[in-house]
Structures are given as structure tokens and as C-alpha cells.
Coordinates of N, CA and C in Angstrom, one line a residue:
X1 N -50.4 -58.6 20.8 CA -51.1 -60.6 20.9 C -49.7 -60.4 19.3
X2 N -49.6 -61.2 19.7 CA -48.6 -62.1 18.4 C -49.2 -62.0 17.3
X3 N -48.2 -62.3 15.9 CA -48.3 -62.9 14.7 C -49.2 -63.2 14.0
X4 N -49.1 -64.9 14.8 CA -50.1 -66.2 14.4 C -51.0 -65.6 15.5
X5 N -51.8 -64.7 16.7 CA -52.2 -64.5 17.3 C -53.7 -64.3 16.1
X6 N -52.6 -63.2 15.8 CA -53.5 -62.6 14.4 C -53.8 -63.6 13.5
X7 N -53.1 -64.1 13.3 CA -54.1 -64.7 12.3 C -54.9 -65.7 12.0
X8 N -54.7 -66.6 13.4 CA -56.0 -67.4 13.8 C -57.5 -67.3 15.2
X9 N -56.1 -65.5 15.8 CA -57.9 -65.6 16.3 C -58.4 -63.9 15.9
X10 N -59.1 -64.3 15.2 CA -59.7 -63.0 14.5 C -60.9 -63.1 14.9
X11 N -61.1 -61.7 16.1 CA -62.0 -61.5 16.9 C -63.7 -61.4 16.4
X12 N -63.2 -60.1 15.6 CA -64.7 -59.4 14.9 C -65.4 -61.0 13.8
X13 N -65.1 -61.9 13.8 CA -65.7 -63.0 12.7 C -65.9 -63.8 13.7
X14 N -67.4 -64.0 13.2 CA -67.9 -65.3 14.0 C -66.8 -66.6 12.9
X15 N -67.2 -67.2 11.5 CA -66.2 -68.0 11.3 C -65.0 -68.2 12.2
X16 N -64.3 -68.8 11.8 CA -63.5 -68.8 12.4 C -62.2 -68.9 11.2
X17 N -60.4 -68.8 11.1 CA -59.5 -67.6 10.5 C -60.1 -67.4 9.2
X18 N -60.7 -66.9 9.4 CA -61.3 -65.8 7.8 C -59.8 -64.7 7.8
X19 N -59.2 -65.1 8.1 CA -57.9 -63.7 8.1 C -57.3 -64.0 7.1
X20 N -56.7 -65.5 7.6 CA -56.3 -66.5 6.1 C -56.4 -66.4 5.3
X21 N -58.3 -66.7 5.6 CA -58.6 -67.1 4.1 C -58.7 -65.4 3.2
X22 N -59.0 -64.0 3.4 CA -58.7 -63.5 3.4 C -57.4 -63.0 2.8
X23 N -56.2 -63.5 3.5 CA -55.0 -63.3 2.7 C -55.2 -64.7 1.1
X24 N -55.5 -65.7 1.5 CA -56.1 -66.8 0.3 C -56.5 -65.8 -0.1
X25 N -57.7 -64.8 -0.7 CA -58.6 -64.2 -1.7 C -57.2 -63.4 -2.3
X26 N -56.6 -62.7 -1.7 CA -55.8 -61.7 -2.4 C -54.4 -62.4 -3.3
X27 N -54.6 -63.4 -2.8 CA -53.3 -64.2 -3.2 C -53.1 -64.5 -4.3
X28 N -55.0 -65.5 -4.8 CA -55.7 -65.6 -5.8 C -56.0 -64.3 -7.3
X29 N -55.8 -63.7 -5.7 CA -56.6 -62.5 -7.4 C -55.4 -62.0 -7.5
X30 N -54.0 -61.7 -6.8 CA -52.6 -61.8 -7.6 C -52.2 -62.7 -8.7
X31 N -53.0 -63.5 -8.5 CA -52.1 -64.5 -9.6 C -53.4 -64.7 -10.4
X32 N -54.9 -64.3 -11.0 CA -55.3 -64.1 -11.6 C -54.6 -63.2 -12.4
X33 N -54.3 -61.8 -11.8 CA -53.9 -60.4 -12.5 C -52.5 -60.7 -12.9
X34 N -51.9 -61.4 -12.5 CA -50.2 -61.8 -13.2 C -50.4 -62.9 -14.4
X35 N -51.4 -64.5 -14.4 CA -51.1 -64.9 -15.4 C -52.0 -64.2 -16.9
X36 N -53.8 -63.3 -16.3 CA -54.1 -63.4 -17.5 C -54.0 -62.1 -18.1
X37 N -53.5 -60.9 -17.1 CA -53.6 -59.7 -18.0 C -52.1 -59.5 -19.2
X38 N -52.6 -59.3 -19.7 CA -51.6 -58.7 -21.5 C -50.7 -57.8 -20.7
X39 N -50.1 -58.0 -20.4 CA -48.6 -56.9 -20.0 C -47.4 -57.1 -19.9
X40 N -46.8 -56.5 -20.3 CA -44.8 -57.2 -20.1 C -45.0 -56.8 -18.6
X41 N -44.0 -58.0 -18.8 CA -43.1 -57.9 -17.4 C -42.2 -59.0 -17.5
X42 N -41.2 -58.3 -17.0 CA -39.8 -59.0 -17.4 C -39.9 -60.2 -17.2
X43 N -39.2 -61.7 -18.4 CA -39.0 -62.7 -17.2 C -41.4 -63.8 -17.3
X44 N -41.8 -62.1 -17.7 CA -43.7 -63.1 -17.4 C -43.2 -64.9 -17.7
X45 N -42.8 -64.4 -19.1 CA -43.3 -66.1 -19.9 C -42.1 -67.3 -19.3
X46 N -41.3 -66.6 -18.4 CA -40.3 -67.5 -18.0 C -40.7 -68.5 -17.2
X47 N -41.9 -67.6 -16.3 CA -42.0 -67.9 -14.2 C -43.4 -68.6 -14.8
X48 N -44.4 -68.4 -15.8 CA -45.5 -69.3 -15.8 C -44.9 -70.6 -16.8
X49 N -44.2 -70.0 -17.0 CA -43.8 -72.1 -17.6 C -42.9 -72.5 -17.2
X50 N -42.5 -71.6 -16.2 CA -42.2 -72.7 -15.6 C -43.3 -73.0 -14.3
X51 N -44.4 -72.7 -14.2 CA -45.1 -72.9 -13.0 C -45.9 -73.7 -14.2
X52 N -46.2 -73.7 -15.4 CA -46.8 -74.7 -15.9 C -46.3 -75.6 -15.6
X53 N -45.1 -76.6 -16.3 CA -44.6 -78.0 -16.8 C -44.1 -78.0 -15.0
X54 N -43.7 -77.4 -14.2 CA -43.4 -77.6 -12.6 C -43.8 -79.5 -12.6
X55 N -42.5 -80.5 -12.2 CA -42.6 -81.7 -11.8 C -44.0 -81.0 -10.4
X56 N -43.4 -80.0 -9.5 CA -44.1 -79.6 -8.6 C -45.8 -79.8 -8.5
X57 N -46.3 -79.5 -9.8 CA -47.2 -78.7 -10.2 C -48.3 -79.7 -9.6
X58 N -48.3 -80.8 -9.6 CA -49.1 -81.8 -9.1 C -49.6 -82.0 -7.8
X59 N -48.5 -81.9 -6.8 CA -48.2 -81.6 -5.6 C -49.7 -80.4 -5.2
X60 N -48.7 -79.6 -5.5 CA -49.4 -78.1 -5.6 C -51.0 -77.8 -6.1
X61 N -51.1 -78.9 -6.8 CA -52.8 -79.2 -7.4 C -53.7 -79.9 -6.1
X62 N -53.3 -80.9 -5.3 CA -53.7 -81.7 -4.5 C -53.6 -80.3 -3.1
X63 N -52.5 -80.0 -2.6 CA -52.7 -79.1 -1.5 C -53.8 -77.7 -1.5
X64 N -54.1 -77.4 -2.7 CA -54.8 -76.0 -3.3 C -56.5 -76.8 -3.2
X65 N -56.5 -78.1 -3.3 CA -58.1 -78.2 -3.8 C -57.9 -79.0 -2.1
X66 N -57.6 -79.5 -1.2 CA -57.3 -79.6 0.0 C -58.0 -78.5 0.3
X67 N -57.0 -77.3 0.5 CA -57.4 -76.2 1.1 C -59.2 -75.3 0.9
X68 N -58.7 -75.4 -0.8 CA -59.9 -75.3 -0.9 C -62.1 -75.8 -0.7
X69 N -61.4 -76.9 -0.1 CA -62.5 -78.2 0.0 C -63.0 -77.8 1.8
X70 N -61.7 -77.5 2.4 CA -61.8 -77.1 4.1 C -62.2 -75.2 4.5
X71 N -62.4 -74.5 2.6 CA -62.8 -73.6 2.5 C -64.2 -73.4 1.8
X72 N -64.4 -74.8 1.5 CA -66.0 -75.3 1.9 C -66.8 -75.2 2.4
X73 N -65.7 -76.4 3.4 CA -66.5 -76.7 4.9 C -66.7 -75.3 5.8
X74 N -66.0 -74.4 5.8 CA -66.3 -72.9 6.2 C -67.7 -72.6 5.9
X75 N -67.5 -72.2 4.2 CA -68.3 -71.4 3.7 C -69.9 -72.3 4.6
X76 N -69.9 -74.0 4.2 CA -70.9 -74.6 4.4 C -71.6 -74.2 6.6
X77 N -70.1 -73.8 6.8 CA -70.8 -74.2 8.0 C -71.2 -71.7 8.2
X78 N -70.4 -71.7 7.6 CA -70.8 -70.1 7.8 C -72.2 -69.4 7.8
X79 N -72.9 -70.7 6.4 CA -74.3 -70.6 5.9 C -75.3 -71.4 7.3
X80 N -74.4 -72.3 7.6 CA -75.7 -72.1 9.3 C -75.5 -71.3 10.0
X81 N -74.3 -70.8 10.6 CA -74.5 -70.0 11.2 C -75.5 -68.6 10.9
X82 N -75.0 -68.2 9.3 CA -76.6 -67.5 9.1 C -77.5 -67.6 9.3
X83 N -78.3 -68.7 8.9 CA -79.8 -69.1 9.2 C -80.4 -68.7 10.4
X84 N -79.0 -69.6 11.5 CA -79.9 -69.3 12.9 C -79.3 -68.1 12.9
X85 N -78.6 -67.1 12.8 CA -78.9 -65.9 12.7 C -80.3 -65.1 12.5
X86 N -80.7 -65.5 11.5 CA -81.7 -64.8 11.1 C -83.0 -65.4 11.7
X87 N -82.7 -66.8 12.3 CA -84.3 -67.0 12.2 C -84.3 -66.2 14.0
X88 N -83.3 -65.7 14.8 CA -83.2 -65.4 15.7 C -84.0 -63.9 16.3
X89 N -85.0 -64.3 17.2 CA -85.3 -62.5 17.6 C -85.5 -61.7 18.2
X90 N -84.6 -60.6 18.5 CA -84.1 -60.1 19.3 C -85.4 -59.8 20.2
X91 N -85.2 -59.5 21.6 CA -85.9 -59.0 22.4 C -86.1 -57.2 22.5
X92 N -84.7 -56.9 22.8 CA -84.4 -55.1 23.3 C -83.9 -54.3 22.5
X93 N -83.3 -53.5 22.8 CA -82.7 -52.7 21.4 C -81.0 -52.9 21.8
X94 N -81.0 -53.4 22.8 CA -79.3 -54.0 22.9 C -79.1 -55.1 22.4
X95 N -80.2 -56.1 22.6 CA -79.7 -57.8 21.7 C -80.3 -57.1 20.2
X96 N -80.7 -56.5 19.7 CA -81.3 -56.0 18.3 C -79.9 -55.7 17.3
X97 N -79.1 -54.8 18.5 CA -77.9 -54.9 17.2 C -76.5 -55.5 17.8
X98 N -77.2 -56.2 18.9 CA -75.8 -56.9 18.6 C -76.0 -57.7 17.6
X99 N -77.4 -58.1 17.5 CA -78.2 -59.7 16.3 C -77.8 -58.7 15.2
X100 N -78.0 -58.1 14.4 CA -77.2 -57.0 14.3 C -76.2 -56.4 13.3
X101 N -74.8 -56.8 14.0 CA -73.8 -56.8 13.5 C -73.3 -58.1 13.5
X102 N -73.3 -59.2 14.1 CA -73.6 -60.4 14.1 C -73.9 -60.9 12.6
X103 N -75.0 -60.7 12.4 CA -75.8 -60.6 10.4 C -74.5 -60.1 9.9
X104 N -74.2 -58.7 10.3 CA -73.7 -58.4 9.1 C -71.6 -58.7 9.1
X105 N -71.6 -59.4 10.3 CA -70.4 -59.9 9.9 C -69.9 -61.0 9.7
X106 N -71.5 -61.8 9.6 CA -72.1 -63.0 9.3 C -71.9 -63.2 7.5
X107 N -72.7 -62.6 6.9 CA -73.4 -61.4 5.7 C -71.1 -61.4 5.1
X108 N -70.8 -61.1 5.5 CA -69.6 -60.2 4.8 C -68.5 -61.9 5.4
X109 N -68.0 -62.3 5.7 CA -67.7 -64.0 6.2 C -68.4 -64.4 4.7
X110 N -69.3 -64.7 4.3 CA -70.1 -66.0 2.8 C -69.5 -64.7 2.2
X111 N -69.5 -64.0 2.3 CA -68.9 -63.2 0.6 C -67.3 -63.5 0.2
X112 N -67.0 -63.3 1.4 CA -65.6 -63.2 1.2 C -65.4 -65.0 0.9
X113 N -65.9 -65.8 1.8 CA -65.7 -66.8 1.4 C -66.4 -67.4 -0.1
X114 N -67.6 -66.7 -0.4 CA -67.7 -67.0 -2.0 C -67.4 -67.0 -2.7
X115 N -66.4 -65.9 -3.0 CA -65.2 -65.2 -3.6 C -64.2 -65.3 -3.5
X116 N -64.2 -65.9 -2.7 CA -62.6 -66.8 -3.0 C -63.3 -68.4 -3.1
X117 N -64.2 -69.0 -3.3 CA -63.7 -70.8 -4.5 C -64.1 -70.6 -5.7
X118 N -65.2 -68.7 -5.4 CA -65.1 -68.4 -6.9 C -63.5 -67.7 -8.0
X119 N -62.9 -67.6 -6.9 CA -61.2 -67.1 -7.7 C -60.6 -68.0 -7.6
X120 N -61.3 -69.2 -6.4 CA -60.2 -71.1 -7.2 C -60.8 -71.7 -8.3
X121 N -62.1 -71.3 -8.2 CA -62.2 -71.9 -9.9 C -61.9 -71.6 -10.6
X122 N -61.7 -69.5 -11.7 CA -61.5 -69.1 -11.9 C -59.6 -69.3 -12.1
X123 N -59.1 -69.4 -11.5 CA -57.8 -70.0 -11.3 C -57.1 -71.3 -11.7
X124 N -58.4 -72.2 -11.9 CA -57.7 -73.1 -12.1 C -58.1 -73.2 -13.3
X125 N -59.7 -73.1 -13.3 CA -59.6 -73.0 -15.5 C -58.6 -71.9 -16.2
X126 N -58.5 -71.3 -15.6 CA -56.7 -70.1 -16.6 C -55.8 -70.9 -16.1
X127 N -55.3 -71.8 -15.3 CA -54.1 -73.0 -14.7 C -54.2 -73.5 -16.3
X128 N -55.6 -74.0 -16.5 CA -55.9 -75.6 -18.0 C -55.9 -74.8 -19.1
X129 N -56.3 -73.8 -19.1 CA -56.2 -72.6 -20.4 C -54.1 -72.9 -20.6
X130 N -53.8 -72.5 -19.7 CA -52.5 -72.4 -20.0 C -51.5 -73.5 -20.5
X131 N -52.1 -74.5 -19.9 CA -51.6 -75.7 -20.1 C -52.0 -76.8 -21.6
X132 N -53.3 -76.4 -21.5 CA -53.4 -76.4 -23.0 C -52.5 -75.6 -24.0
X133 N -52.0 -74.4 -23.9 CA -51.9 -73.7 -24.6 C -50.0 -73.8 -25.1
X134 N -49.9 -74.8 -23.9 CA -48.5 -74.8 -24.1 C -48.0 -76.0 -24.3
X135 N -49.6 -77.1 -24.5 CA -49.5 -77.7 -25.7 C -49.8 -77.7 -26.5
X136 N -50.6 -77.0 -27.3 CA -50.7 -76.3 -28.9 C -49.7 -75.8 -29.1
X137 N -49.0 -75.3 -28.5 CA -47.4 -74.7 -28.4 C -46.0 -75.3 -28.6
X138 N -46.1 -76.4 -27.9 CA -45.3 -77.7 -28.8 C -45.5 -78.4 -29.6
X139 N -46.7 -78.5 -29.7 CA -47.7 -78.4 -31.4 C -47.2 -78.0 -32.6
X140 N -47.3 -76.9 -32.8 CA -47.3 -76.0 -33.0 C -45.4 -76.3 -34.0
X141 N -44.8 -75.7 -32.8 CA -43.5 -75.9 -32.5 C -42.9 -77.1 -33.3
X142 N -43.2 -78.3 -33.4 CA -43.2 -79.1 -34.1 C -42.9 -79.7 -35.5
X143 N -45.1 -79.0 -35.6 CA -45.4 -79.0 -37.3 C -44.3 -78.2 -37.8
X144 N -43.8 -76.9 -37.3 CA -42.7 -76.2 -38.0 C -41.3 -76.7 -38.1
X145 N -41.5 -77.7 -37.6 CA -39.7 -78.1 -37.5 C -39.5 -79.5 -38.6
X146 N -40.9 -79.9 -38.6 CA -41.6 -80.5 -39.6 C -41.4 -80.0 -41.3
X147 N -42.1 -78.7 -40.7 CA -42.5 -78.3 -42.5 C -41.2 -77.8 -42.6
X148 N -39.6 -77.7 -41.7 CA -38.9 -76.9 -42.3 C -37.4 -78.0 -42.9
X149 N -38.4 -79.5 -42.4 CA -37.5 -80.6 -42.1 C -37.4 -81.2 -43.7
X150 N -39.0 -81.4 -44.5 CA -39.7 -80.9 -46.0 C -39.2 -79.5 -46.5
X151 N -38.3 -78.3 -46.4 CA -37.8 -78.2 -47.3 C -39.0 -77.0 -47.5
X152 N -40.3 -76.8 -46.8 CA -41.1 -75.5 -47.8 C -40.4 -74.3 -47.3
X153 N -41.4 -73.3 -47.7 CA -41.0 -72.0 -48.5 C -42.0 -71.3 -47.9
X154 N -41.7 -70.0 -46.7 CA -43.0 -69.2 -46.1 C -43.4 -68.5 -47.2
X155 N -45.2 -68.4 -47.5 CA -45.5 -67.9 -48.8 C -47.0 -66.6 -48.1
X156 N -46.4 -66.0 -48.7 CA -46.9 -64.1 -48.6 C -48.2 -64.1 -48.4
X157 N -49.3 -63.9 -47.2 CA -51.0 -64.1 -47.4 C -51.0 -62.6 -47.6
X158 N -52.1 -62.0 -48.0 CA -52.1 -60.3 -48.5 C -53.8 -60.4 -47.3
X159 N -53.0 -59.3 -47.2 CA -54.8 -59.0 -46.6 C -54.3 -59.0 -45.0
X160 N -53.4 -59.7 -44.4 CA -53.0 -60.1 -43.1 C -51.9 -59.3 -42.5
X161 N -51.9 -57.9 -43.0 CA -50.8 -57.1 -42.4 C -50.9 -56.4 -40.3
X162 N -49.9 -57.3 -40.1 CA -50.1 -56.6 -39.1 C -51.0 -57.7 -38.0
X163 N -51.1 -58.7 -39.0 CA -51.7 -59.3 -38.1 C -50.8 -60.7 -37.2
X164 N -50.2 -61.6 -36.5 CA -49.5 -62.0 -35.6 C -49.9 -63.5 -35.5
X165 N -48.9 -63.9 -35.5 CA -48.8 -65.8 -35.6 C -48.1 -66.0 -36.5
X166 N -48.2 -68.1 -37.0 CA -47.8 -68.9 -37.3 C -47.4 -68.5 -38.6
X167 N -46.5 -68.7 -39.9 CA -46.3 -68.4 -41.2 C -47.3 -69.0 -42.0
X168 N -47.9 -69.0 -42.6 CA -48.3 -69.9 -43.9 C -47.3 -70.7 -45.2
X169 N -46.9 -71.5 -45.3 CA -45.9 -72.3 -45.8 C -46.9 -73.1 -47.2
X170 N -45.5 -72.8 -48.5 CA -46.3 -73.7 -49.2 C -45.2 -74.2 -49.5
X171 N -45.1 -75.8 -50.1 CA -44.4 -77.1 -50.5 C -43.9 -76.6 -51.0
X172 N -42.4 -76.7 -51.6 CA -42.2 -76.4 -53.3 C -42.2 -78.0 -53.6
X173 N -42.6 -77.3 -55.3 CA -43.0 -78.0 -56.9 C -41.9 -78.5 -56.7
X174 N -41.5 -79.7 -57.0 CA -41.0 -80.6 -58.0 C -40.4 -80.7 -59.5

């Protein structure tokens, strides 16, 4: 059995392409961890800036939207399968064991698909927050340049010891 067969032919699942959806879930989870946790990784900010300001980001958003639309269709198909399995009644013990296994796999697939869509929403919102932060950073830097060009001096504010952020400035008195 080749690698492509392993990816596309998941025999233990009733829902097709569950291996690919599981890999997508792992990729989303790692992207969420990479973008949201405040740990220090060398070149983390430059990679995040590249991802935010990249010109191919719009194409990437279109591709991911299409992919997650397909995952949503798989979720709807899985819900139909779950409904059909729970309406079926077993005839004997062998049929009951088989039905229980099918129900368990369908529930597992449902949770994987729904959590994948949930992670997609979280990742999209995180991307929007990062885009807003980049825009606010540009505005802050532009305002700092304006303040420098006006010749204002930074002043010390008491009670903010240890706080990080922009400097408070007071215009020069003439």
C-alpha cells in the first residue's frame, strides 16, 4: 500500500479523506500555537510579518476557504451518516457489535471534522488580529515620526515602572 493510498483510503473510517482532514487539523493546531503563544523563537516576528504582509495571502485565504467549505460538506455528510446509524436497530449480537463500531467511528469523525472547523475559525480570527496589530504598529510608527519631526521631547511618567510600550511625549514650549 503506497503513501497516496494511505492518505486517501482510510479503511477504518466511514467518512472519506479523514486522514487528510486529520493532517489539516494538526497543521492548524501548530499554526495557532506558533502565532498565538508569546514564546521567543528566533525570526518568529519576521516570519509572522512576512505571513501577514505577503501578497499571496489573499490567494492563500481563498484556497483555505475552499478547503474548509469542503470540510463543512464532509461534516454534513457525517451528520447524515450518524443519523442513519442511530436510526438503525441491530438484529443479533454480531450486527450490534458492527453497528457499535460504525457509530464510534462516525462519532470520532464528527469530532475531528467539527474541531477542524473550529480551529479554522480561530486561525482566521487570529490572522485578522495580527493584521490589525500590523496596521496599528504602522500608525504608531507614523505618529512617532510626526512627533520627532515636531521636535517634541519624551517625558517621564511616574507609576509606569516596568511597563512596556510607546513613550509619552510633551511638545516643546516656545
